[in-house]
């Protein structure tokens, strides 16, 4: 690993350490630890959403803004099924299934028609799809206080004197395992190799006989599964509200940008760091109001750091 790469990897840990010492040094560990655990759980979901975007972007060139809306539709469906008396496990699976169906429907019907358009056009199209989903969800379910509980909410473990709920541990552990699984999938399987080939040059990959539609469908499927899982976790850990869950895609995009839309490990570290720093800002009466913009400020700082002396391109053909 070269000096530049090492500095890039150290950027986030150093930033988290500085913020932790700045805002939490004079406070008991029980308080700072609580915000640290909460930040890691939320940051895990930012990272997971970012990983889904990177996988899809690398295979199809689409920056998917509709992942949050698909997850919100799934979470609301899950809540509704529980209200109707459907067993909770079936309702949780329904959440993932709804997000998967919506994402695959876009990937198979609309995305191929835009395959040869510019990256920005494809991204804006997914934003339009997200607004359509959000409109339908808001029309079906009026704005009302709701909650989605998981059995892991009542379970907890004590780590370093801190009580951490099972749901937060689940979100963190699942993100690590999923990130590892996708990294192995992209690096060790034929489909992963084809995805990387399509990402590098779609035209040449088609000429070489790579099944473009099949590869892109798999990428959309992975993105849909991750959208469903993150939607379920967001609904439990933050709030079961369609607008809130839909726009949780924003910090996920920031995490994806932190990994420059290609490096899964940096997306993971970036997402976790953003969640922790955002949570630690709550400790400051002055800065806690800046929490919603914190992921993007961090992403901007990271991009400026990475770009020093180089030109960053967005679509690869700019």
PDB file of N, CA and C in Angstrom, residues 156-165 169:
ATOM      1  N   UNK A 156     -30.505  -7.567  24.610  1.00  0.00           N
ATOM      2  CA  UNK A 156     -29.381  -6.638  24.726  1.00  0.00           C
ATOM      3  C   UNK A 156     -28.171  -7.362  25.311  1.00  0.00           C
ATOM      4  N   UNK A 157     -27.024  -6.786  25.061  1.00  0.00           N
ATOM      5  CA  UNK A 157     -25.784  -7.290  25.658  1.00  0.00           C
ATOM      6  C   UNK A 157     -25.049  -6.100  26.264  1.00  0.00           C
ATOM      7  N   UNK A 158     -24.206  -6.396  27.227  1.00  0.00           N
ATOM      8  CA  UNK A 158     -23.425  -5.339  27.864  1.00  0.00           C
ATOM      9  C   UNK A 158     -21.981  -5.410  27.378  1.00  0.00           C
ATOM     10  N   UNK A 159     -21.527  -4.317  26.757  1.00  0.00           N
ATOM     11  CA  UNK A 159     -20.161  -4.246  26.239  1.00  0.00           C
ATOM     12  C   UNK A 159     -19.464  -3.051  26.863  1.00  0.00           C
ATOM     13  N   UNK A 160     -18.381  -3.293  27.578  1.00  0.00           N
ATOM     14  CA  UNK A 160     -17.608  -2.222  28.229  1.00  0.00           C
ATOM     15  C   UNK A 160     -18.500  -1.337  29.089  1.00  0.00           C
ATOM     16  N   UNK A 161     -19.449  -1.984  29.770  1.00  0.00           N
ATOM     17  CA  UNK A 161     -20.333  -1.252  30.673  1.00  0.00           C
ATOM     18  C   UNK A 161     -21.515  -0.597  29.985  1.00  0.00           C
ATOM     19  N   UNK A 162     -21.626  -0.789  28.651  1.00  0.00           N
ATOM     20  CA  UNK A 162     -22.724  -0.174  27.905  1.00  0.00           C
ATOM     21  C   UNK A 162     -23.745  -1.231  27.510  1.00  0.00           C
ATOM     22  N   UNK A 163     -25.018  -0.888  27.628  1.00  0.00           N
ATOM     23  CA  UNK A 163     -26.076  -1.800  27.220  1.00  0.00           C
ATOM     24  C   UNK A 163     -26.434  -1.511  25.761  1.00  0.00           C
ATOM     25  N   UNK A 164     -26.186  -2.491  24.900  1.00  0.00           N
ATOM     26  CA  UNK A 164     -26.423  -2.320  23.464  1.00  0.00           C
ATOM     27  C   UNK A 164     -27.553  -3.253  23.044  1.00  0.00           C
ATOM     28  N   UNK A 165     -28.557  -2.711  22.363  1.00  0.00           N
ATOM     29  CA  UNK A 165     -29.696  -3.541  21.970  1.00  0.00           C
ATOM     30  C   UNK A 165     -29.298  -4.511  20.854  1.00  0.00           C
ATOM     31  N   UNK A 169     -26.824  -4.292  17.288  1.00  0.00           N
ATOM     32  CA  UNK A 169     -25.793  -5.289  16.988  1.00  0.00           C
ATOM     33  C   UNK A 169     -26.093  -6.003  15.679  1.00  0.00           C
TER      34      UNK A 169
END
